[in-house]
XYZ file of C-alpha atoms in Angstrom:
682
model
C 43.956 -63.195 -24.715
C 41.354 -61.426 -26.329
C 39.451 -61.287 -23.060
C 42.635 -60.662 -21.041
C 43.255 -57.804 -23.174
C 39.851 -56.153 -22.817
C 39.751 -56.963 -18.487
C 42.954 -54.493 -19.109
C 41.356 -51.677 -20.665
C 38.032 -51.721 -18.797
C 40.542 -52.158 -15.858
C 42.321 -48.927 -16.996
C 39.304 -46.931 -18.070
C 37.818 -47.234 -14.992
C 41.036 -46.141 -12.791
C 40.857 -43.499 -15.320
C 38.487 -42.052 -14.222
C 38.955 -42.693 -10.436
C 39.991 -38.951 -9.971
C 37.567 -37.225 -11.453
C 34.582 -39.319 -10.149
C 35.894 -38.375 -6.267
C 36.676 -34.352 -8.219
C 33.122 -33.816 -8.821
C 31.853 -35.193 -5.503
C 34.397 -34.346 -3.380
C 34.544 -30.718 -4.445
C 33.871 -28.003 -1.986
C 30.035 -26.261 -2.567
C 29.445 -22.565 -1.605
C 25.311 -21.809 -0.502
C 23.419 -18.986 0.274
C 21.219 -20.404 3.767
C 18.110 -17.760 2.653
C 17.140 -16.281 6.087
C 13.198 -16.283 7.234
C 13.392 -12.864 7.174
C 14.128 -10.407 4.569
C 16.948 -7.955 5.666
C 15.868 -4.433 6.007
C 18.411 -1.228 5.827
C 17.389 1.862 4.605
C 17.844 3.515 2.254
C 21.287 6.752 3.078
C 22.227 5.173 5.950
C 24.679 3.164 7.101
C 24.562 -0.235 7.909
C 25.175 -4.548 8.379
C 23.832 -6.619 6.309
C 24.917 -10.514 7.276
C 24.776 -13.040 4.669
C 25.068 -16.668 6.009
C 26.415 -19.460 4.608
C 26.670 -23.110 3.752
C 30.322 -24.811 2.415
C 27.629 -28.049 1.251
C 31.275 -30.124 0.350
C 32.919 -32.237 1.553
C 36.521 -30.596 1.657
C 36.366 -27.683 2.376
C 37.865 -24.187 0.127
C 40.834 -21.885 1.192
C 40.762 -18.589 0.324
C 37.198 -17.677 -0.647
C 36.324 -14.721 -2.459
C 32.698 -13.046 -1.190
C 32.016 -10.404 -4.028
C 28.590 -8.655 -4.684
C 27.154 -9.115 -8.555
C 24.652 -7.826 -10.674
C 21.453 -6.535 -8.846
C 22.536 -4.622 -5.853
C 21.066 -1.551 -4.061
C 24.651 -0.253 -2.653
C 27.103 2.192 -3.605
C 29.310 0.888 -5.761
C 32.449 2.533 -4.177
C 31.951 1.309 -1.222
C 35.036 -1.089 -1.122
C 33.305 -3.223 1.631
C 31.055 -5.395 -0.929
C 34.168 -7.487 -1.049
C 34.711 -9.493 1.870
C 37.472 -12.242 1.791
C 37.733 -15.668 3.806
C 40.654 -16.961 5.005
C 39.569 -20.817 4.655
C 35.917 -23.036 5.656
C 35.468 -25.770 6.705
C 33.954 -29.255 4.965
C 30.274 -28.777 5.781
C 30.890 -25.759 7.654
C 28.235 -22.965 8.606
C 30.105 -19.030 8.752
C 28.335 -15.759 8.649
C 30.194 -12.735 6.683
C 28.788 -9.216 8.168
C 28.582 -6.663 5.602
C 28.958 -3.136 5.794
C 26.687 -0.814 3.552
C 25.116 2.149 2.186
C 22.425 1.686 0.867
C 21.523 4.504 -2.696
C 19.812 6.795 -0.550
C 17.740 7.039 -3.734
C 17.090 3.637 -3.818
C 13.600 2.339 -4.420
C 11.573 1.267 -1.743
C 11.437 -2.500 -2.340
C 12.465 -6.004 -2.217
C 16.222 -5.921 -3.887
C 17.601 -9.789 -5.204
C 20.623 -9.561 -6.371
C 24.148 -11.956 -7.340
C 26.924 -13.388 -4.539
C 29.846 -14.147 -6.932
C 32.024 -17.316 -4.417
C 36.280 -18.097 -6.147
C 37.348 -19.996 -4.329
C 39.852 -23.066 -4.821
C 39.374 -26.801 -4.139
C 42.487 -29.731 -2.488
C 44.539 -29.635 -5.993
C 44.304 -26.058 -5.869
C 42.304 -25.885 -8.882
C 39.787 -22.163 -8.790
C 36.251 -22.552 -8.710
C 33.131 -20.160 -9.290
C 29.397 -20.045 -8.147
C 27.399 -17.591 -8.028
C 23.653 -17.169 -5.607
C 21.126 -15.267 -4.910
C 20.406 -13.110 -2.465
C 17.097 -10.543 -1.609
C 17.146 -7.083 0.779
C 14.493 -5.398 1.801
C 15.285 -1.188 1.424
C 13.336 0.752 3.210
C 12.911 4.714 1.315
C 11.378 8.299 1.603
C 13.859 10.058 0.836
C 12.839 12.493 -1.957
C 14.949 14.662 -4.488
C 15.858 17.811 -3.149
C 12.899 20.417 -3.653
C 13.733 23.905 -3.395
C 10.448 26.461 -3.722
C 9.456 29.459 -2.248
C 8.442 29.351 1.480
C 7.594 33.550 1.985
C 7.978 36.779 0.255
C 7.396 40.164 1.305
C 9.009 43.318 1.843
C 10.890 46.019 3.901
C 7.831 48.723 3.700
C 5.221 46.569 3.183
C 3.777 49.123 -0.019
C 4.704 49.604 -2.815
C 4.358 52.641 -4.347
C 6.088 54.205 -7.368
C 9.137 55.880 -7.247
C 10.449 52.950 -3.732
C 13.672 52.436 -2.733
C 12.541 48.884 -1.318
C 14.178 45.378 -0.292
C 12.555 41.854 -1.492
C 12.717 39.341 1.025
C 11.935 35.419 -0.186
C 12.488 32.605 2.721
C 13.401 29.556 0.810
C 12.915 25.633 2.317
C 14.303 22.593 0.717
C 11.673 20.295 1.038
C 13.034 17.238 0.521
C 15.810 15.146 2.187
C 18.302 14.712 0.006
C 20.542 18.268 0.239
C 21.007 20.789 -2.324
C 24.752 21.629 -3.517
C 26.410 24.212 -5.324
C 22.889 25.513 -5.025
C 22.296 29.337 -6.656
C 18.900 31.523 -7.179
C 18.669 33.528 -10.216
C 15.663 36.213 -10.473
C 14.757 38.184 -13.725
C 11.503 39.599 -15.124
C 12.156 42.811 -14.214
C 11.304 46.067 -16.316
C 12.186 49.637 -16.949
C 8.403 50.340 -16.219
C 7.938 48.269 -13.275
C 11.000 46.960 -10.712
C 13.735 47.238 -10.791
C 17.410 45.678 -9.312
C 18.054 48.696 -6.825
C 22.188 48.467 -7.456
C 22.405 44.234 -6.957
C 23.096 41.474 -8.873
C 20.645 38.926 -9.734
C 21.507 36.106 -8.619
C 22.740 34.525 -4.752
C 25.029 32.354 -4.874
C 23.728 29.839 -1.363
C 26.304 26.898 -1.591
C 24.007 23.876 0.012
C 20.790 23.550 1.499
C 20.344 20.242 3.510
C 16.962 18.526 4.089
C 14.354 20.847 6.251
C 17.070 24.052 6.579
C 16.133 27.615 4.823
C 17.647 30.486 3.607
C 16.954 34.137 3.003
C 17.337 35.719 0.422
C 17.272 39.287 0.209
C 16.913 41.844 -3.416
C 17.331 45.174 -3.253
C 15.217 46.737 -6.100
C 13.103 50.189 -6.598
C 10.714 50.794 -8.642
C 9.786 53.207 -11.277
C 7.286 56.710 -11.289
C 5.220 54.453 -14.204
C 4.844 51.019 -11.503
C 1.117 50.239 -12.355
C -1.151 49.288 -9.115
C -1.630 45.946 -9.488
C -0.278 42.482 -9.060
C 4.154 42.153 -11.108
C 5.905 38.784 -11.008
C 9.419 37.730 -11.104
C 11.136 34.797 -12.051
C 13.074 32.854 -9.715
C 14.465 30.230 -11.388
C 17.109 27.311 -8.579
C 20.313 25.156 -10.028
C 21.928 22.446 -8.477
C 22.709 19.739 -7.511
C 22.121 16.099 -4.994
C 24.444 15.133 -3.270
C 25.263 12.006 -6.720
C 25.946 15.650 -8.987
C 22.268 14.693 -10.064
C 21.307 18.513 -11.646
C 18.116 20.176 -11.023
C 16.568 23.072 -12.010
C 13.416 25.018 -11.151
C 11.636 28.157 -12.161
C 8.837 29.545 -9.772
C 7.235 32.752 -9.946
C 7.166 35.895 -6.959
C 4.090 37.533 -6.580
C 4.484 41.113 -6.031
C 1.520 44.302 -4.734
C 1.221 47.147 -5.419
C -1.131 48.851 -4.260
C -2.874 52.640 -5.247
C -2.696 54.535 -1.061
C -4.631 57.029 -2.230
C -8.359 55.156 -2.479
C -8.285 54.237 0.767
C -6.872 50.527 0.161
C -4.905 51.715 2.887
C -7.014 53.353 5.735
C -5.310 51.654 8.516
C -8.013 50.521 10.344
C -8.616 47.353 10.452
C -5.659 44.950 10.841
C -4.844 40.874 9.985
C -1.881 39.664 12.308
C -0.362 36.911 13.866
C -0.921 34.449 10.217
C 0.027 31.051 10.598
C -0.847 27.932 8.036
C 1.766 24.654 7.307
C 5.159 25.786 5.734
C 3.822 22.664 3.426
C 0.439 20.683 3.337
C 0.604 16.967 1.552
C -3.046 16.505 -1.453
C -6.316 15.968 -0.075
C -5.284 16.107 3.407
C -7.504 19.531 5.634
C -5.050 22.304 6.310
C -5.825 25.810 8.217
C -4.793 29.672 7.709
C -5.418 30.923 11.166
C -5.082 34.529 11.438
C -6.533 37.729 13.953
C -8.379 39.980 12.703
C -8.473 43.989 14.222
C -11.183 47.222 14.899
C -7.956 50.174 15.002
C -10.309 52.510 15.806
C -13.289 53.909 18.187
C -15.862 53.820 16.474
C -17.651 50.491 15.946
C -16.819 48.311 12.710
C -20.184 46.723 11.350
C -20.023 43.763 8.681
C -16.655 43.607 8.654
C -16.388 41.100 5.422
C -13.112 38.773 6.123
C -12.194 36.563 3.250
C -9.174 33.777 2.790
C -8.661 34.297 -1.131
C -7.930 31.755 -2.123
C -6.482 29.802 -5.028
C -7.632 27.162 -7.467
C -6.204 24.268 -6.202
C -7.620 24.709 -2.866
C -10.972 23.438 -1.768
C -12.540 25.845 1.061
C -14.367 23.594 4.345
C -14.870 25.980 5.752
C -15.295 30.302 6.733
C -12.520 30.995 4.018
C -15.796 34.333 3.843
C -16.965 35.397 7.423
C -18.625 38.721 8.190
C -18.076 40.006 12.057
C -18.800 42.658 13.741
C -16.176 44.963 15.568
C -16.235 47.007 18.502
C -13.622 49.989 19.365
C -10.581 48.228 19.767
C -11.500 44.761 19.942
C -9.696 41.517 18.048
C -12.056 37.984 16.418
C -9.667 35.071 15.771
C -10.700 33.943 12.328
C -9.409 30.159 10.780
C -10.242 28.212 7.572
C -10.374 25.073 7.057
C -9.575 23.692 3.761
C -7.482 20.858 1.850
C -5.282 20.431 -1.010
C -6.732 19.608 -4.291
C -5.910 15.970 -5.941
C -3.659 16.200 -8.649
C -2.049 19.623 -7.600
C 1.001 20.379 -8.663
C 3.389 21.204 -6.428
C 4.476 23.537 -6.054
C 3.801 27.299 -4.032
C 0.771 28.819 -4.286
C 0.520 32.970 -3.604
C -2.390 34.685 -1.908
C -3.426 37.023 -0.012
C -6.323 38.015 2.984
C -8.346 40.794 1.805
C -10.845 42.347 5.138
C -13.548 44.657 3.393
C -15.005 47.788 5.298
C -18.227 48.810 4.827
C -19.593 47.986 1.480
C -16.033 49.202 0.407
C -15.365 46.806 -2.805
C -11.163 48.096 -2.180
C -9.726 46.207 1.140
C -9.502 47.597 4.360
C -6.656 44.651 4.600
C -3.924 42.967 2.855
C -2.161 40.367 4.095
C 0.152 37.457 2.426
C -0.268 34.373 1.483
C 2.450 30.939 0.165
C 1.330 28.063 0.498
C 3.714 24.265 -0.906
C 1.594 22.267 -2.285
C 4.481 18.968 -2.019
C 4.200 16.435 -4.865
C 1.907 13.746 -5.151
C 3.203 10.897 -2.094
C 5.059 7.869 -4.282
C 3.362 4.659 -3.985
C 5.972 2.711 -4.368
C 7.543 4.189 -1.537
C 5.348 4.022 2.655
C 8.605 3.111 4.420
C 9.813 6.194 6.598
C 13.836 6.770 6.617
C 15.141 6.325 9.373
C 18.593 8.942 9.923
C 18.209 9.532 12.857
C 16.464 12.990 13.873
C 14.917 15.300 17.072
C 12.560 18.002 17.020
C 11.253 20.375 19.537
C 8.197 18.630 19.596
C 6.628 21.103 21.537
C 7.863 23.296 24.735
C 6.031 25.608 27.541
C 6.997 28.615 29.582
C 3.584 29.794 30.331
C 2.336 31.695 27.912
C 4.785 35.272 29.268
C 8.434 35.931 30.050
C 8.230 39.172 32.724
C 11.116 41.879 31.762
C 13.072 41.369 34.520
C 11.637 38.286 35.627
C 12.872 34.309 36.079
C 10.134 31.860 33.793
C 11.053 28.509 33.536
C 11.467 27.068 29.271
C 10.331 23.629 29.824
C 11.333 21.390 25.443
C 9.673 17.288 24.761
C 13.257 16.375 22.505
C 11.845 13.156 19.749
C 12.845 10.814 18.401
C 11.116 10.757 15.113
C 13.295 7.306 14.284
C 12.160 4.389 15.003
C 14.175 2.257 15.205
C 17.858 4.254 15.363
C 18.807 5.349 19.207
C 20.538 8.701 19.710
C 23.095 9.231 23.019
C 25.975 12.119 24.208
C 22.679 14.999 22.792
C 23.984 18.958 23.792
C 21.386 21.423 23.247
C 22.937 24.804 23.676
C 19.826 27.718 23.092
C 20.689 31.334 22.029
C 19.368 35.039 21.899
C 20.577 38.284 21.122
C 21.180 38.639 24.481
C 17.516 39.212 25.847
C 17.267 36.032 27.285
C 20.232 34.506 30.237
C 20.232 31.357 31.570
C 19.738 31.043 35.911
C 23.149 29.592 37.317
C 23.805 27.647 34.411
C 25.651 27.989 30.731
C 22.975 27.533 28.022
C 24.192 24.208 26.932
C 21.919 20.881 28.558
C 23.008 17.261 28.194
C 20.969 14.537 27.217
C 22.932 11.489 28.204
C 19.884 9.143 25.043
C 17.161 9.232 23.191
C 15.257 6.235 22.893
C 13.933 5.680 19.132
C 9.847 6.763 18.955
C 10.739 8.193 22.216
C 10.261 12.048 24.320
C 12.049 13.672 27.028
C 11.711 16.440 28.475
C 14.481 19.002 29.611
C 14.001 22.488 30.721
C 15.979 25.495 32.096
C 15.323 28.491 34.209
C 16.399 31.607 31.620
C 15.707 35.587 33.032
C 14.318 38.280 30.557
C 16.909 41.457 30.840
C 14.820 43.680 32.520
C 14.730 46.415 29.911
C 13.066 44.129 27.292
C 11.072 46.434 24.791
C 7.264 44.476 24.641
C 7.138 41.932 22.048
C 8.210 38.204 20.571
C 11.875 37.013 20.564
C 13.562 34.410 19.416
C 14.989 31.618 21.588
C 17.132 29.552 19.146
C 18.163 25.728 19.754
C 20.961 24.051 17.903
C 21.304 19.852 18.055
C 24.480 18.348 18.214
C 24.117 14.067 18.945
C 24.986 10.807 18.123
C 23.482 7.789 16.821
C 23.299 4.457 18.852
C 26.574 3.686 17.682
C 28.221 6.165 19.336
C 28.850 7.886 14.915
C 28.490 11.955 14.912
C 28.496 11.782 11.708
C 25.908 9.975 8.419
C 27.416 7.944 5.520
C 27.341 11.691 3.246
C 29.356 12.690 5.850
C 26.932 15.171 7.330
C 27.140 15.398 11.132
C 23.980 14.396 12.705
C 23.072 18.153 13.993
C 19.413 20.426 14.463
C 18.399 23.751 14.502
C 14.362 25.317 15.655
C 13.687 28.556 16.731
C 11.738 29.214 20.053
C 8.927 32.027 19.596
C 9.067 33.883 23.413
C 6.316 36.558 24.600
C 7.927 39.358 26.270
C 5.798 41.825 28.387
C 6.376 44.054 30.964
C 3.984 45.590 33.605
C 1.038 48.105 32.886
C 1.272 50.684 35.843
C -1.696 53.117 36.149
C -1.088 54.928 38.588
C -3.950 57.888 39.253
C -4.248 61.219 41.156
C -7.523 62.745 41.678
C -10.038 63.620 41.845
C -9.712 67.234 42.660
C -13.921 68.725 42.644
C -14.378 71.909 44.820
C -15.209 72.190 48.483
C -18.622 73.000 48.014
C -22.050 71.586 46.235
C -24.673 73.641 45.465
C -27.611 72.518 44.128
C -28.714 72.824 40.327
C -24.776 74.281 39.698
C -22.819 72.587 37.388
C -19.396 71.423 38.972
C -16.492 69.538 37.132
C -14.268 66.368 38.496
C -10.899 65.661 37.396
C -8.743 63.356 38.148
C -4.615 62.647 36.516
C -4.174 59.131 35.385
C -0.466 57.706 33.821
C 1.284 55.240 32.390
C 4.483 54.405 34.896
C 5.320 51.598 33.151
C 6.984 49.785 30.571
C 4.698 49.088 28.284
C 1.938 50.570 26.117
C -2.170 49.903 28.069
C -4.077 48.971 25.617
C -8.374 49.813 25.249
C -8.392 52.038 27.773
C -12.411 53.003 28.288
C -13.074 55.710 31.565
C -16.512 54.651 33.356
C -18.582 56.957 35.923
C -20.860 55.198 38.250
C -22.971 56.856 41.485
C -23.207 60.829 39.926
C -25.761 61.725 36.848
C -23.922 62.222 34.343
C -24.586 62.923 30.861
C -22.051 60.541 29.206
C -21.034 57.776 31.429
C -18.240 55.846 29.637
C -15.597 56.682 27.477
C -12.808 56.123 24.720
C -9.263 56.294 24.826
C -7.688 53.680 22.759
C -3.562 53.588 23.238
C -1.774 54.295 26.568
C 1.818 54.953 24.948
C 3.868 54.676 28.795
C 5.693 57.229 29.736
C 3.040 59.750 28.457
C 0.095 61.239 31.536
C -3.382 62.661 30.809
C -6.723 64.680 32.394
C -10.081 63.438 32.796
C -12.967 65.445 32.975
C -16.347 65.195 33.482
C -19.604 67.319 34.023
C -21.335 67.479 37.354
C -25.314 69.518 37.616
C -26.562 67.746 41.602
C -30.321 68.462 41.080
C -31.159 67.286 44.834
C -29.616 68.302 48.222
C -27.145 65.770 50.319
C -25.168 63.517 49.717
C -23.139 61.797 46.483
C -20.562 58.102 45.611
C -19.355 57.884 42.609
C -16.901 56.421 41.868
C -13.909 56.249 38.316
C -13.674 52.152 36.957
C -10.000 52.513 34.364
C -11.059 49.291 32.259
C -7.911 48.289 30.133
C -5.493 45.397 28.208
C -1.912 44.714 29.747
C 0.246 43.468 26.660
C -0.923 39.752 27.310
C -4.849 41.030 26.528
C -5.679 40.719 29.900
C -8.758 42.639 30.991
C -7.430 44.616 33.724
C -9.734 47.347 36.527
C -8.460 50.206 37.584
C -10.854 52.393 40.072
C -11.082 55.757 41.844
C -13.930 56.373 44.393
C -15.001 59.649 45.126
C -17.508 61.466 47.587
C -19.488 64.664 48.737
C -21.849 66.423 49.901
C -24.404 68.658 47.603
C -25.965 71.542 50.283
C -29.091 73.597 49.266
C -29.345 75.672 47.027
C -30.833 78.863 49.891
C -27.298 78.366 51.817
C -25.205 79.565 48.617
C -23.640 82.288 49.024
C -24.350 85.662 47.475
C -22.410 87.088 44.567
C -19.630 89.524 46.948
C -17.897 91.433 44.219
C -14.857 90.088 43.249
C -13.834 89.538 47.224
C -14.739 93.862 47.460
C -17.277 94.615 50.767
C -19.253 97.547 49.267
C -18.711 99.016 52.637
C -15.200 100.256 52.003
C -14.351 102.311 49.064
C -12.982 101.133 46.324
C -9.802 103.194 45.903
C -8.634 103.146 49.636
C -7.110 106.514 49.066
C -10.659 108.517 49.590
C -13.413 108.480 51.949
C -15.726 106.821 48.477
C -17.003 110.504 47.641
C -13.755 111.058 45.783
C -11.597 113.063 48.981
C -8.454 111.731 49.986
C -8.878 109.976 53.080
C -6.011 111.627 55.701
C -5.770 108.783 58.428
C -5.123 105.873 56.102
C -2.623 107.678 54.417
C -0.750 108.837 58.003
C -1.055 105.312 59.202
C 0.895 104.234 56.976
C 3.630 106.761 56.936
C 3.599 106.405 60.930
C 4.149 102.388 59.790
C 6.759 102.980 57.659
C 8.796 104.889 60.934
C 8.971 103.113 63.183
C 10.443 99.438 61.250
C 13.491 102.720 60.330
C 13.877 103.073 64.029
C 14.242 99.708 64.988
C 16.086 98.726 61.835
C 18.437 101.842 63.091
C 18.572 101.246 66.721
C 19.473 97.523 66.067
C 22.513 98.298 63.378
C 24.452 101.292 65.933
C 23.674 98.711 68.970
C 25.450 95.999 66.989
C 28.418 98.600 65.902
C 28.611 99.193 69.635
C 29.285 95.667 70.062
C 31.315 95.479 68.187
C 33.935 98.236 68.783
C 33.837 96.644 72.577
C 35.637 93.534 71.066
C 37.902 95.649 69.585
C 38.808 97.982 72.576
C 39.247 94.734 74.319
C 41.527 93.363 72.245
C 43.679 96.623 71.640
C 43.517 96.700 75.988
C 44.921 93.148 76.114
C 47.562 94.091 73.719
C 49.102 96.386 75.468
C 48.753 94.776 78.695
C 51.706 91.683 76.468
């Protein structure tokens, strides 16, 4: 009996254990299939994250909910981080795609995060398990970095009791937008620089990556202004796209010169200064500029130097000594490098030129170098937001007023992964340039990652355009490879750039002459004159006149600049020492608006007679054999023969006039009598 009872108990236990055993063995189980290569995505850009899962159990799972857990780098406000699947069969594999947007400030690294699976088995029991997923984030995004790029005043030379306008160009050197940006300028003094009925705070608003903005302040100076460097403080306050607040302070330097010392004598001009908008640490960069002698004399040992701050190292030509001929221009280039560990800031300095050993600069120009922060080694990948730039452009070097030219632009997609398509390029100007037989828009179908496409348009320059550099605005609106016109932050895909085009006018120099005596004799001094005119619309510069072929004391003359509509005379003395024919020419040499040397020649010739053939003085044209006074015979007696001859001529002329008048009257009377007779016969 005991054996039977034991068997029954064992059988009951086995039967009770069967559902539990089956439930544990045959329940669904969801796992992640780890890919051989970890997927990558760019920070701040929308993309797809593909997750491959497998039901390793024997029974199906329904419904299945997939949710991202802790540790993921995606924006938490995205509803795309949860997906539902109605049924996953036993031993089956599925691919699930999530639309994700990594945080723009996510670190450049591999992220490991939880993926939580929730589902039911065949008994409708809720099952949950957690798996690990991996994603590689590529990020070189930086927080918004607002700094000054250029500081200048409307009136170049700051002096006492002066009204002026201070212009400060700022730029966002970060990759994220600076929102709610405002700038406050302080440091004013009643004894120095003050605001002139203006606010110290300017509201900028939103400034996107690489965007620029000009702050303008009306300022005035007091009578007690001291010459030298004046420092103002510019404070920026702004937020990034996630609400993080920033505050940054930058010094602004203004220079006041004592013009009474001759520091600004205008002997020297420093122009066409170019340098990078921003420079990286431990990288070389160049500052290029031109030095011009504005005088009509040679300037020797002109010292030109870049007065660089200590954070920069001069590798070559930061200080040069040059000689300049009258009106000559030379290009100078200084090679610099940023020291390692330099604090991110804009460093304000000057280019200086000294003449004749003076300790006071004859010319001074501002240079502001923005040094980028040290790179973060954890951020090595390039962000792949599709971005278009004008990599380079060509237009022939100059555009002549009133004529057509072709503008060729090389448009590059800087992204290494994203296509761009449906690209619309719109050009704009102040009316100086107009499209030829087309609109101002250019359409490009697509540009592949890293590809450069050449686009061109024909433009005509306004006929009366002044000789100067003009700006053509270029705006590019485009879509990414998926046809989206906006990024994840709802910012449109658009880029704007400015192109500089030099407009020139023909330099037209006209000559009239030469003017000289018809007869020349050995040993006498004669003058040869010529008139010259600027009949063009451009200034002629560095005009020189040379004389060849005849002996003169000075065979050249420097005129300098010659404005449109101006005219002048040139004269030189010529004393022939030998008889015979002389042939010579006047050579006018000058620079046209594009700096090219042009010449115009005027040939002349003359025949010099021997001095022995020179007529004797004729006493002012009076024959010594004829009395000086026509009324006398030279002895003081009245010449009645001459007087009677003149009187007779006058009487004869009066008789002839009277006869003609009488004849005309008689003829008129005859016509009148005939008309009366005709009326009576009627």
